[in-house]
JSON list of C-alpha atoms in Angstrom, two decimals:
[
{"chain": "T", "resi": 1, "resn": "MET", "atom": "CA", "xyz": [0.00, 0.00, 0.00]},
{"chain": "T", "resi": 2, "resn": "THR", "atom": "CA", "xyz": [1.34, 3.40, -0.99]},
{"chain": "T", "resi": 3, "resn": "ASP", "atom": "CA", "xyz": [1.39, 6.33, 1.41]},
{"chain": "T", "resi": 4, "resn": "VAL", "atom": "CA", "xyz": [0.62, 9.78, 0.01]},
{"chain": "T", "resi": 5, "resn": "THR", "atom": "CA", "xyz": [1.87, 13.23, 0.99]},
{"chain": "T", "resi": 6, "resn": "ILE", "atom": "CA", "xyz": [-0.06, 16.25, -0.26]},
{"chain": "T", "resi": 7, "resn": "ILE", "atom": "CA", "xyz": [1.69, 19.61, -0.13]},
{"chain": "T", "resi": 8, "resn": "GLY", "atom": "CA", "xyz": [-0.90, 22.37, -0.25]},
{"chain": "T", "resi": 9, "resn": "THR", "atom": "CA", "xyz": [-4.27, 22.52, 1.47]},
{"chain": "T", "resi": 10, "resn": "GLY", "atom": "CA", "xyz": [-6.35, 24.57, -0.96]},
{"chain": "T", "resi": 11, "resn": "ASN", "atom": "CA", "xyz": [-9.37, 23.28, -2.83]},
{"chain": "T", "resi": 12, "resn": "MET", "atom": "CA", "xyz": [-7.40, 20.79, -4.93]},
{"chain": "T", "resi": 13, "resn": "GLY", "atom": "CA", "xyz": [-5.35, 19.57, -1.99]},
{"chain": "T", "resi": 14, "resn": "ALA", "atom": "CA", "xyz": [-8.56, 18.96, -0.05]},
{"chain": "T", "resi": 15, "resn": "ALA", "atom": "CA", "xyz": [-10.23, 17.20, -2.99]},
{"chain": "T", "resi": 16, "resn": "ILE", "atom": "CA", "xyz": [-7.26, 14.92, -3.64]},
{"chain": "T", "resi": 17, "resn": "GLY", "atom": "CA", "xyz": [-7.05, 14.22, 0.08]},
{"chain": "T", "resi": 18, "resn": "THR", "atom": "CA", "xyz": [-10.68, 13.11, 0.01]},
{"chain": "T", "resi": 19, "resn": "ARG", "atom": "CA", "xyz": [-9.93, 10.64, -2.78]},
{"chain": "T", "resi": 20, "resn": "VAL", "atom": "CA", "xyz": [-6.77, 9.37, -1.05]},
{"chain": "T", "resi": 21, "resn": "LEU", "atom": "CA", "xyz": [-8.81, 8.57, 2.04]},
{"chain": "T", "resi": 22, "resn": "ALA", "atom": "CA", "xyz": [-11.44, 6.88, -0.15]},
{"chain": "T", "resi": 23, "resn": "ALA", "atom": "CA", "xyz": [-8.58, 4.71, -1.40]},
{"chain": "T", "resi": 24, "resn": "ALA", "atom": "CA", "xyz": [-7.76, 3.79, 2.22]},
{"chain": "T", "resi": 25, "resn": "ARG", "atom": "CA", "xyz": [-4.21, 5.10, 1.91]},
{"chain": "T", "resi": 26, "resn": "ARG", "atom": "CA", "xyz": [-2.23, 6.75, 4.68]},
{"chain": "T", "resi": 27, "resn": "LEU", "atom": "CA", "xyz": [-2.14, 10.51, 4.22]},
{"chain": "T", "resi": 28, "resn": "GLN", "atom": "CA", "xyz": [0.19, 13.32, 5.23]},
{"chain": "T", "resi": 29, "resn": "LEU", "atom": "CA", "xyz": [-0.76, 16.97, 4.71]},
{"chain": "T", "resi": 30, "resn": "LEU", "atom": "CA", "xyz": [1.82, 19.76, 4.59]},
{"chain": "T", "resi": 31, "resn": "ASP", "atom": "CA", "xyz": [1.27, 23.48, 4.19]},
{"chain": "T", "resi": 32, "resn": "ARG", "atom": "CA", "xyz": [3.34, 26.63, 4.62]},
{"chain": "T", "resi": 33, "resn": "GLU", "atom": "CA", "xyz": [0.91, 27.38, 7.45]},
{"chain": "T", "resi": 34, "resn": "ALA", "atom": "CA", "xyz": [0.91, 24.26, 9.61]},
{"chain": "T", "resi": 35, "resn": "GLU", "atom": "CA", "xyz": [-2.39, 25.26, 11.20]},
{"chain": "T", "resi": 36, "resn": "ARG", "atom": "CA", "xyz": [-4.09, 25.08, 7.81]},
{"chain": "T", "resi": 37, "resn": "ALA", "atom": "CA", "xyz": [-2.80, 21.52, 7.40]},
{"chain": "T", "resi": 38, "resn": "ARG", "atom": "CA", "xyz": [-4.13, 20.59, 10.82]},
{"chain": "T", "resi": 39, "resn": "GLU", "atom": "CA", "xyz": [-7.50, 22.20, 10.10]},
{"chain": "T", "resi": 40, "resn": "LEU", "atom": "CA", "xyz": [-7.87, 20.27, 6.84]},
{"chain": "T", "resi": 41, "resn": "ALA", "atom": "CA", "xyz": [-6.83, 17.04, 8.56]},
{"chain": "T", "resi": 42, "resn": "ALA", "atom": "CA", "xyz": [-9.55, 17.58, 11.16]},
{"chain": "T", "resi": 43, "resn": "ARG", "atom": "CA", "xyz": [-12.10, 18.34, 8.45]},
{"chain": "T", "resi": 44, "resn": "LEU", "atom": "CA", "xyz": [-11.25, 15.24, 6.42]},
{"chain": "T", "resi": 45, "resn": "GLY", "atom": "CA", "xyz": [-11.15, 13.00, 9.48]},
{"chain": "T", "resi": 46, "resn": "GLY", "atom": "CA", "xyz": [-9.15, 9.84, 9.93]},
{"chain": "T", "resi": 47, "resn": "ASP", "atom": "CA", "xyz": [-5.59, 9.27, 11.07]},
{"chain": "T", "resi": 48, "resn": "ILE", "atom": "CA", "xyz": [-3.83, 12.01, 9.09]},
{"chain": "T", "resi": 49, "resn": "LEU", "atom": "CA", "xyz": [-0.39, 13.46, 9.73]},
{"chain": "T", "resi": 50, "resn": "ALA", "atom": "CA", "xyz": [-0.24, 17.24, 9.39]},
{"chain": "T", "resi": 51, "resn": "GLY", "atom": "CA", "xyz": [2.63, 19.68, 9.53]},
{"chain": "T", "resi": 52, "resn": "PRO", "atom": "CA", "xyz": [4.51, 22.56, 7.91]},
{"chain": "T", "resi": 53, "resn": "VAL", "atom": "CA", "xyz": [6.23, 22.65, 4.54]},
{"chain": "T", "resi": 54, "resn": "GLY", "atom": "CA", "xyz": [9.84, 21.70, 5.16]},
{"chain": "T", "resi": 55, "resn": "GLN", "atom": "CA", "xyz": [8.87, 18.66, 7.18]},
{"chain": "T", "resi": 56, "resn": "GLU", "atom": "CA", "xyz": [10.05, 15.41, 5.61]},
{"chain": "T", "resi": 57, "resn": "PRO", "atom": "CA", "xyz": [7.48, 14.06, 3.13]},
{"chain": "T", "resi": 58, "resn": "GLU", "atom": "CA", "xyz": [6.63, 10.54, 4.27]},
{"chain": "T", "resi": 59, "resn": "GLY", "atom": "CA", "xyz": [4.60, 9.43, 1.27]},
{"chain": "T", "resi": 60, "resn": "ASP", "atom": "CA", "xyz": [5.93, 7.33, -1.58]},
{"chain": "T", "resi": 61, "resn": "ILE", "atom": "CA", "xyz": [3.76, 9.61, -3.72]},
{"chain": "T", "resi": 62, "resn": "VAL", "atom": "CA", "xyz": [4.13, 13.36, -3.14]},
{"chain": "T", "resi": 63, "resn": "VAL", "atom": "CA", "xyz": [1.39, 15.51, -4.67]},
{"chain": "T", "resi": 64, "resn": "LEU", "atom": "CA", "xyz": [2.27, 19.16, -5.30]},
{"chain": "T", "resi": 65, "resn": "ALA", "atom": "CA", "xyz": [-1.21, 20.64, -4.87]},
{"chain": "T", "resi": 66, "resn": "VAL", "atom": "CA", "xyz": [0.02, 24.18, -5.46]},
{"chain": "T", "resi": 67, "resn": "PRO", "atom": "CA", "xyz": [0.31, 26.56, -8.43]},
{"chain": "T", "resi": 68, "resn": "PHE", "atom": "CA", "xyz": [3.13, 26.16, -10.95]},
{"chain": "T", "resi": 69, "resn": "ASP", "atom": "CA", "xyz": [5.52, 28.75, -9.48]},
{"chain": "T", "resi": 70, "resn": "ALA", "atom": "CA", "xyz": [5.08, 27.36, -5.98]},
{"chain": "T", "resi": 71, "resn": "ALA", "atom": "CA", "xyz": [5.65, 23.82, -7.28]},
{"chain": "T", "resi": 72, "resn": "LYS", "atom": "CA", "xyz": [8.97, 24.90, -8.79]},
{"chain": "T", "resi": 73, "resn": "ASP", "atom": "CA", "xyz": [10.03, 26.39, -5.47]},
{"chain": "T", "resi": 74, "resn": "LEU", "atom": "CA", "xyz": [9.02, 23.25, -3.58]},
{"chain": "T", "resi": 75, "resn": "VAL", "atom": "CA", "xyz": [11.02, 20.79, -5.69]},
{"chain": "T", "resi": 76, "resn": "ALA", "atom": "CA", "xyz": [14.03, 23.08, -5.47]},
{"chain": "T", "resi": 77, "resn": "SER", "atom": "CA", "xyz": [13.79, 23.51, -1.70]},
{"chain": "T", "resi": 78, "resn": "TYR", "atom": "CA", "xyz": [13.11, 19.85, -0.94]},
{"chain": "T", "resi": 79, "resn": "GLY", "atom": "CA", "xyz": [15.96, 18.71, -3.15]},
{"chain": "T", "resi": 80, "resn": "ARG", "atom": "CA", "xyz": [17.11, 15.18, -2.43]},
{"chain": "T", "resi": 81, "resn": "ALA", "atom": "CA", "xyz": [14.29, 14.62, 0.06]},
{"chain": "T", "resi": 82, "resn": "LEU", "atom": "CA", "xyz": [12.18, 13.82, -3.01]},
{"chain": "T", "resi": 83, "resn": "SER", "atom": "CA", "xyz": [14.64, 11.27, -4.38]},
{"chain": "T", "resi": 84, "resn": "GLY", "atom": "CA", "xyz": [13.02, 7.86, -4.73]},
{"chain": "T", "resi": 85, "resn": "LYS", "atom": "CA", "xyz": [9.53, 9.34, -4.65]},
{"chain": "T", "resi": 86, "resn": "ILE", "atom": "CA", "xyz": [6.84, 9.85, -7.27]},
{"chain": "T", "resi": 87, "resn": "VAL", "atom": "CA", "xyz": [6.25, 13.60, -7.52]},
{"chain": "T", "resi": 88, "resn": "VAL", "atom": "CA", "xyz": [2.85, 14.53, -8.94]},
{"chain": "T", "resi": 89, "resn": "ASP", "atom": "CA", "xyz": [2.48, 17.87, -10.69]},
{"chain": "T", "resi": 90, "resn": "ILE", "atom": "CA", "xyz": [-1.17, 18.93, -10.90]},
{"chain": "T", "resi": 91, "resn": "SER", "atom": "CA", "xyz": [-0.58, 22.51, -12.01]},
{"chain": "T", "resi": 92, "resn": "ASN", "atom": "CA", "xyz": [-1.90, 24.35, -15.03]},
{"chain": "T", "resi": 93, "resn": "PRO", "atom": "CA", "xyz": [0.55, 27.13, -15.93]},
{"chain": "T", "resi": 94, "resn": "VAL", "atom": "CA", "xyz": [-2.03, 29.68, -17.00]},
{"chain": "T", "resi": 95, "resn": "ASP", "atom": "CA", "xyz": [-0.97, 33.30, -17.36]},
{"chain": "T", "resi": 96, "resn": "PHE", "atom": "CA", "xyz": [-3.54, 34.66, -14.94]},
{"chain": "T", "resi": 97, "resn": "SER", "atom": "CA", "xyz": [-2.61, 38.26, -15.72]},
{"chain": "T", "resi": 98, "resn": "THR", "atom": "CA", "xyz": [-4.35, 37.87, -19.09]},
{"chain": "T", "resi": 99, "resn": "PHE", "atom": "CA", "xyz": [-6.14, 34.50, -18.76]},
{"chain": "T", "resi": 100, "resn": "ASP", "atom": "CA", "xyz": [-5.37, 34.23, -22.47]},
{"chain": "T", "resi": 101, "resn": "SER", "atom": "CA", "xyz": [-2.30, 31.99, -22.69]},
{"chain": "T", "resi": 102, "resn": "LEU", "atom": "CA", "xyz": [-0.06, 29.55, -20.89]},
{"chain": "T", "resi": 103, "resn": "ALA", "atom": "CA", "xyz": [3.03, 30.77, -19.05]},
{"chain": "T", "resi": 104, "resn": "VAL", "atom": "CA", "xyz": [5.32, 28.14, -20.59]},
{"chain": "T", "resi": 105, "resn": "PRO", "atom": "CA", "xyz": [6.58, 27.88, -24.19]},
{"chain": "T", "resi": 106, "resn": "PRO", "atom": "CA", "xyz": [4.68, 25.48, -26.49]},
{"chain": "T", "resi": 107, "resn": "ASP", "atom": "CA", "xyz": [7.67, 23.12, -26.70]},
{"chain": "T", "resi": 108, "resn": "THR", "atom": "CA", "xyz": [7.56, 22.29, -22.99]},
{"chain": "T", "resi": 109, "resn": "SER", "atom": "CA", "xyz": [5.17, 22.02, -20.04]},
{"chain": "T", "resi": 110, "resn": "ALA", "atom": "CA", "xyz": [4.94, 22.77, -16.35]},
{"chain": "T", "resi": 111, "resn": "ALA", "atom": "CA", "xyz": [5.55, 19.10, -15.61]},
{"chain": "T", "resi": 112, "resn": "GLU", "atom": "CA", "xyz": [8.70, 18.95, -17.74]},
{"chain": "T", "resi": 113, "resn": "THR", "atom": "CA", "xyz": [9.98, 22.14, -16.13]},
{"chain": "T", "resi": 114, "resn": "ILE", "atom": "CA", "xyz": [9.43, 20.70, -12.67]},
{"chain": "T", "resi": 115, "resn": "ALA", "atom": "CA", "xyz": [11.10, 17.43, -13.69]},
{"chain": "T", "resi": 116, "resn": "GLY", "atom": "CA", "xyz": [14.13, 19.44, -14.77]},
{"chain": "T", "resi": 117, "resn": "LEU", "atom": "CA", "xyz": [14.34, 21.02, -11.32]},
{"chain": "T", "resi": 118, "resn": "ALA", "atom": "CA", "xyz": [13.72, 17.85, -9.31]},
{"chain": "T", "resi": 119, "resn": "ALA", "atom": "CA", "xyz": [16.58, 15.99, -7.66]},
{"chain": "T", "resi": 120, "resn": "GLU", "atom": "CA", "xyz": [18.05, 12.90, -9.24]},
{"chain": "T", "resi": 121, "resn": "GLY", "atom": "CA", "xyz": [15.93, 9.89, -8.37]},
{"chain": "T", "resi": 122, "resn": "ALA", "atom": "CA", "xyz": [12.66, 11.81, -8.14]},
{"chain": "T", "resi": 123, "resn": "THR", "atom": "CA", "xyz": [10.11, 10.70, -10.74]},
{"chain": "T", "resi": 124, "resn": "VAL", "atom": "CA", "xyz": [7.73, 13.41, -11.92]},
{"chain": "T", "resi": 125, "resn": "VAL", "atom": "CA", "xyz": [4.32, 12.54, -13.36]},
{"chain": "T", "resi": 126, "resn": "LYS", "atom": "CA", "xyz": [1.44, 14.73, -14.47]},
{"chain": "T", "resi": 127, "resn": "ALA", "atom": "CA", "xyz": [-1.98, 13.90, -13.02]},
{"chain": "T", "resi": 128, "resn": "PHE", "atom": "CA", "xyz": [-5.16, 15.50, -11.68]},
{"chain": "T", "resi": 129, "resn": "ASN", "atom": "CA", "xyz": [-4.65, 18.68, -13.73]},
{"chain": "T", "resi": 130, "resn": "THR", "atom": "CA", "xyz": [-7.77, 18.01, -15.83]},
{"chain": "T", "resi": 131, "resn": "THR", "atom": "CA", "xyz": [-10.07, 17.67, -12.83]},
{"chain": "T", "resi": 132, "resn": "PHE", "atom": "CA", "xyz": [-11.81, 20.50, -10.98]},
{"chain": "T", "resi": 133, "resn": "ALA", "atom": "CA", "xyz": [-11.84, 20.43, -7.19]},
{"chain": "T", "resi": 134, "resn": "ALA", "atom": "CA", "xyz": [-15.61, 20.26, -6.66]},
{"chain": "T", "resi": 135, "resn": "THR", "atom": "CA", "xyz": [-16.15, 17.28, -8.93]},
{"chain": "T", "resi": 136, "resn": "LEU", "atom": "CA", "xyz": [-12.95, 15.55, -7.80]},
{"chain": "T", "resi": 137, "resn": "ALA", "atom": "CA", "xyz": [-14.06, 15.64, -4.17]},
{"chain": "T", "resi": 138, "resn": "VAL", "atom": "CA", "xyz": [-17.26, 13.81, -5.16]},
{"chain": "T", "resi": 139, "resn": "GLY", "atom": "CA", "xyz": [-15.46, 11.55, -7.64]},
{"chain": "T", "resi": 140, "resn": "GLU", "atom": "CA", "xyz": [-18.02, 11.77, -10.43]},
{"chain": "T", "resi": 141, "resn": "VAL", "atom": "CA", "xyz": [-20.05, 13.99, -12.73]},
{"chain": "T", "resi": 142, "resn": "ALA", "atom": "CA", "xyz": [-23.54, 13.06, -13.95]},
{"chain": "T", "resi": 143, "resn": "GLY", "atom": "CA", "xyz": [-23.08, 9.56, -12.57]},
{"chain": "T", "resi": 144, "resn": "GLN", "atom": "CA", "xyz": [-19.81, 9.01, -14.43]},
{"chain": "T", "resi": 145, "resn": "ARG", "atom": "CA", "xyz": [-16.53, 8.29, -12.66]},
{"chain": "T", "resi": 146, "resn": "LEU", "atom": "CA", "xyz": [-13.93, 10.96, -13.30]},
{"chain": "T", "resi": 147, "resn": "ASP", "atom": "CA", "xyz": [-11.06, 10.21, -15.66]},
{"chain": "T", "resi": 148, "resn": "VAL", "atom": "CA", "xyz": [-7.57, 11.00, -14.38]},
{"chain": "T", "resi": 149, "resn": "PHE", "atom": "CA", "xyz": [-4.99, 11.35, -17.13]},
{"chain": "T", "resi": 150, "resn": "VAL", "atom": "CA", "xyz": [-1.50, 10.32, -16.09]},
{"chain": "T", "resi": 151, "resn": "ALA", "atom": "CA", "xyz": [1.57, 11.26, -18.13]},
{"chain": "T", "resi": 152, "resn": "GLY", "atom": "CA", "xyz": [5.10, 10.20, -17.25]},
{"chain": "T", "resi": 153, "resn": "ASP", "atom": "CA", "xyz": [8.27, 8.58, -18.47]},
{"chain": "T", "resi": 154, "resn": "SER", "atom": "CA", "xyz": [8.32, 5.82, -15.83]},
{"chain": "T", "resi": 155, "resn": "GLU", "atom": "CA", "xyz": [5.98, 2.88, -16.36]},
{"chain": "T", "resi": 156, "resn": "GLU", "atom": "CA", "xyz": [6.47, 1.87, -12.74]},
{"chain": "T", "resi": 157, "resn": "ALA", "atom": "CA", "xyz": [5.41, 5.31, -11.51]},
{"chain": "T", "resi": 158, "resn": "LYS", "atom": "CA", "xyz": [2.38, 5.36, -13.81]},
{"chain": "T", "resi": 159, "resn": "THR", "atom": "CA", "xyz": [1.35, 1.92, -12.59]},
{"chain": "T", "resi": 160, "resn": "ALA", "atom": "CA", "xyz": [1.55, 3.10, -8.97]},
{"chain": "T", "resi": 161, "resn": "MET", "atom": "CA", "xyz": [-0.56, 6.14, -9.87]},
{"chain": "T", "resi": 162, "resn": "ALA", "atom": "CA", "xyz": [-3.09, 3.99, -11.72]},
{"chain": "T", "resi": 163, "resn": "GLU", "atom": "CA", "xyz": [-3.45, 1.76, -8.66]},
{"chain": "T", "resi": 164, "resn": "LEU", "atom": "CA", "xyz": [-4.03, 4.78, -6.43]},
{"chain": "T", "resi": 165, "resn": "VAL", "atom": "CA", "xyz": [-6.52, 6.37, -8.83]},
{"chain": "T", "resi": 166, "resn": "THR", "atom": "CA", "xyz": [-8.46, 3.12, -9.20]},
{"chain": "T", "resi": 167, "resn": "ALA", "atom": "CA", "xyz": [-8.58, 2.60, -5.44]},
{"chain": "T", "resi": 168, "resn": "ALA", "atom": "CA", "xyz": [-9.88, 6.18, -5.16]},
{"chain": "T", "resi": 169, "resn": "GLU", "atom": "CA", "xyz": [-12.88, 5.13, -7.29]},
{"chain": "T", "resi": 170, "resn": "LEU", "atom": "CA", "xyz": [-11.70, 7.09, -10.33]},
{"chain": "T", "resi": 171, "resn": "ARG", "atom": "CA", "xyz": [-10.60, 5.88, -13.78]},
{"chain": "T", "resi": 172, "resn": "PRO", "atom": "CA", "xyz": [-6.91, 6.22, -14.67]},
{"chain": "T", "resi": 173, "resn": "ILE", "atom": "CA", "xyz": [-5.93, 6.79, -18.30]},
{"chain": "T", "resi": 174, "resn": "ASP", "atom": "CA", "xyz": [-2.30, 6.47, -19.39]},
{"chain": "T", "resi": 175, "resn": "ALA", "atom": "CA", "xyz": [-1.71, 9.60, -21.45]},
{"chain": "T", "resi": 176, "resn": "GLY", "atom": "CA", "xyz": [1.79, 8.59, -22.52]},
{"chain": "T", "resi": 177, "resn": "PRO", "atom": "CA", "xyz": [5.20, 10.10, -21.78]},
{"chain": "T", "resi": 178, "resn": "LEU", "atom": "CA", "xyz": [5.71, 13.21, -19.69]},
{"chain": "T", "resi": 179, "resn": "ARG", "atom": "CA", "xyz": [5.79, 15.43, -22.78]},
{"chain": "T", "resi": 180, "resn": "ARG", "atom": "CA", "xyz": [2.07, 14.71, -23.24]},
{"chain": "T", "resi": 181, "resn": "ALA", "atom": "CA", "xyz": [1.62, 17.05, -20.30]},
{"chain": "T", "resi": 182, "resn": "ARG", "atom": "CA", "xyz": [1.85, 19.82, -22.90]},
{"chain": "T", "resi": 183, "resn": "GLU", "atom": "CA", "xyz": [-1.45, 18.73, -24.41]},
{"chain": "T", "resi": 184, "resn": "LEU", "atom": "CA", "xyz": [-3.06, 18.03, -21.03]},
{"chain": "T", "resi": 185, "resn": "GLU", "atom": "CA", "xyz": [-2.19, 21.52, -19.81]},
{"chain": "T", "resi": 186, "resn": "GLY", "atom": "CA", "xyz": [-3.38, 23.10, -23.04]},
{"chain": "T", "resi": 187, "resn": "PHE", "atom": "CA", "xyz": [-6.67, 21.24, -23.00]},
{"chain": "T", "resi": 188, "resn": "GLN", "atom": "CA", "xyz": [-7.34, 22.12, -19.38]},
{"chain": "T", "resi": 189, "resn": "PHE", "atom": "CA", "xyz": [-6.65, 25.77, -20.18]},
{"chain": "T", "resi": 190, "resn": "LEU", "atom": "CA", "xyz": [-9.45, 25.54, -22.75]},
{"chain": "T", "resi": 191, "resn": "LEU", "atom": "CA", "xyz": [-11.76, 23.94, -20.17]},
{"chain": "T", "resi": 192, "resn": "MET", "atom": "CA", "xyz": [-10.94, 26.70, -17.70]},
{"chain": "T", "resi": 193, "resn": "THR", "atom": "CA", "xyz": [-11.80, 29.43, -20.20]},
{"chain": "T", "resi": 194, "resn": "LEU", "atom": "CA", "xyz": [-15.12, 27.69, -20.89]},
{"chain": "T", "resi": 195, "resn": "GLN", "atom": "CA", "xyz": [-15.97, 27.73, -17.18]},
{"chain": "T", "resi": 196, "resn": "ALA", "atom": "CA", "xyz": [-15.32, 31.47, -17.13]},
{"chain": "T", "resi": 197, "resn": "ASN", "atom": "CA", "xyz": [-17.50, 32.12, -20.20]},
{"chain": "T", "resi": 198, "resn": "PRO", "atom": "CA", "xyz": [-20.68, 33.96, -19.08]},
{"chain": "T", "resi": 199, "resn": "ALA", "atom": "CA", "xyz": [-22.62, 32.25, -21.88]},
{"chain": "T", "resi": 200, "resn": "LEU", "atom": "CA", "xyz": [-21.84, 28.88, -20.25]},
{"chain": "T", "resi": 201, "resn": "GLU", "atom": "CA", "xyz": [-22.62, 29.82, -16.67]},
{"chain": "T", "resi": 202, "resn": "ASP", "atom": "CA", "xyz": [-24.26, 26.45, -16.03]},
{"chain": "T", "resi": 203, "resn": "PHE", "atom": "CA", "xyz": [-20.80, 24.84, -16.25]},
{"chain": "T", "resi": 204, "resn": "ASN", "atom": "CA", "xyz": [-19.78, 26.64, -13.02]},
{"chain": "T", "resi": 205, "resn": "TRP", "atom": "CA", "xyz": [-16.50, 24.68, -12.62]},
{"chain": "T", "resi": 206, "resn": "ASN", "atom": "CA", "xyz": [-18.48, 21.45, -12.24]},
{"chain": "T", "resi": 207, "resn": "THR", "atom": "CA", "xyz": [-17.64, 19.85, -15.59]},
{"chain": "T", "resi": 208, "resn": "ALA", "atom": "CA", "xyz": [-15.19, 17.07, -16.40]},
{"chain": "T", "resi": 209, "resn": "LEU", "atom": "CA", "xyz": [-13.15, 15.75, -19.30]},
{"chain": "T", "resi": 210, "resn": "LYS", "atom": "CA", "xyz": [-14.43, 12.22, -19.97]},
{"chain": "T", "resi": 211, "resn": "ILE", "atom": "CA", "xyz": [-13.41, 9.67, -22.61]},
{"chain": "T", "resi": 212, "resn": "LEU", "atom": "CA", "xyz": [-16.34, 7.47, -23.63]},
{"chain": "T", "resi": 213, "resn": "ALA", "atom": "CA", "xyz": [-16.05, 4.27, -25.64]},
{"chain": "T", "resi": 214, "resn": "PRO", "atom": "CA", "xyz": [-18.70, 1.98, -27.14]},
{"chain": "T", "resi": 215, "resn": "SER", "atom": "CA", "xyz": [-19.92, -0.57, -24.62]}
]
């Protein structure tokens, strides 16, 4: 059984934490404000470790539930403490000053950038970036399990993620190598702009990207 550390206690950190507990995995929550981590642990319930950023991540899987710039800072500051761990980048590097483009060049991605900063032995995968917090916490939309796209260069890491996602009552989809994060980030940027479109106000950040196949 894989333990999970989530760094960041915002909406996505809370939603992923909910799914981790649904998967019956041990959970550690870390935040720059330790009290926020403790408050979320109390809200989620269960035997959850909580502490400040800088504390040793105990999980085999470490989820960076923070924005892109903060994720870069975290992998740099944790350094070799992430070696041997699966590091999950969930970020979408949107240029929020314009909400009209991504903040990374088209020939790379947030995940690849983070992988380049991570210590040797840390394995970066992209996952959970195409899910919104409200629907992820519930685990479904319109009676359909959420799809979680996982991109990475390590088959072993993707298998571990698929096992976690399945146990969390979600559907994992192998999206290919880490460079496929470019497309995942671009597509989620489109979904985000649709949520913000006044003509589509019924979406209200409660939609999901779902792959359907003939039965």
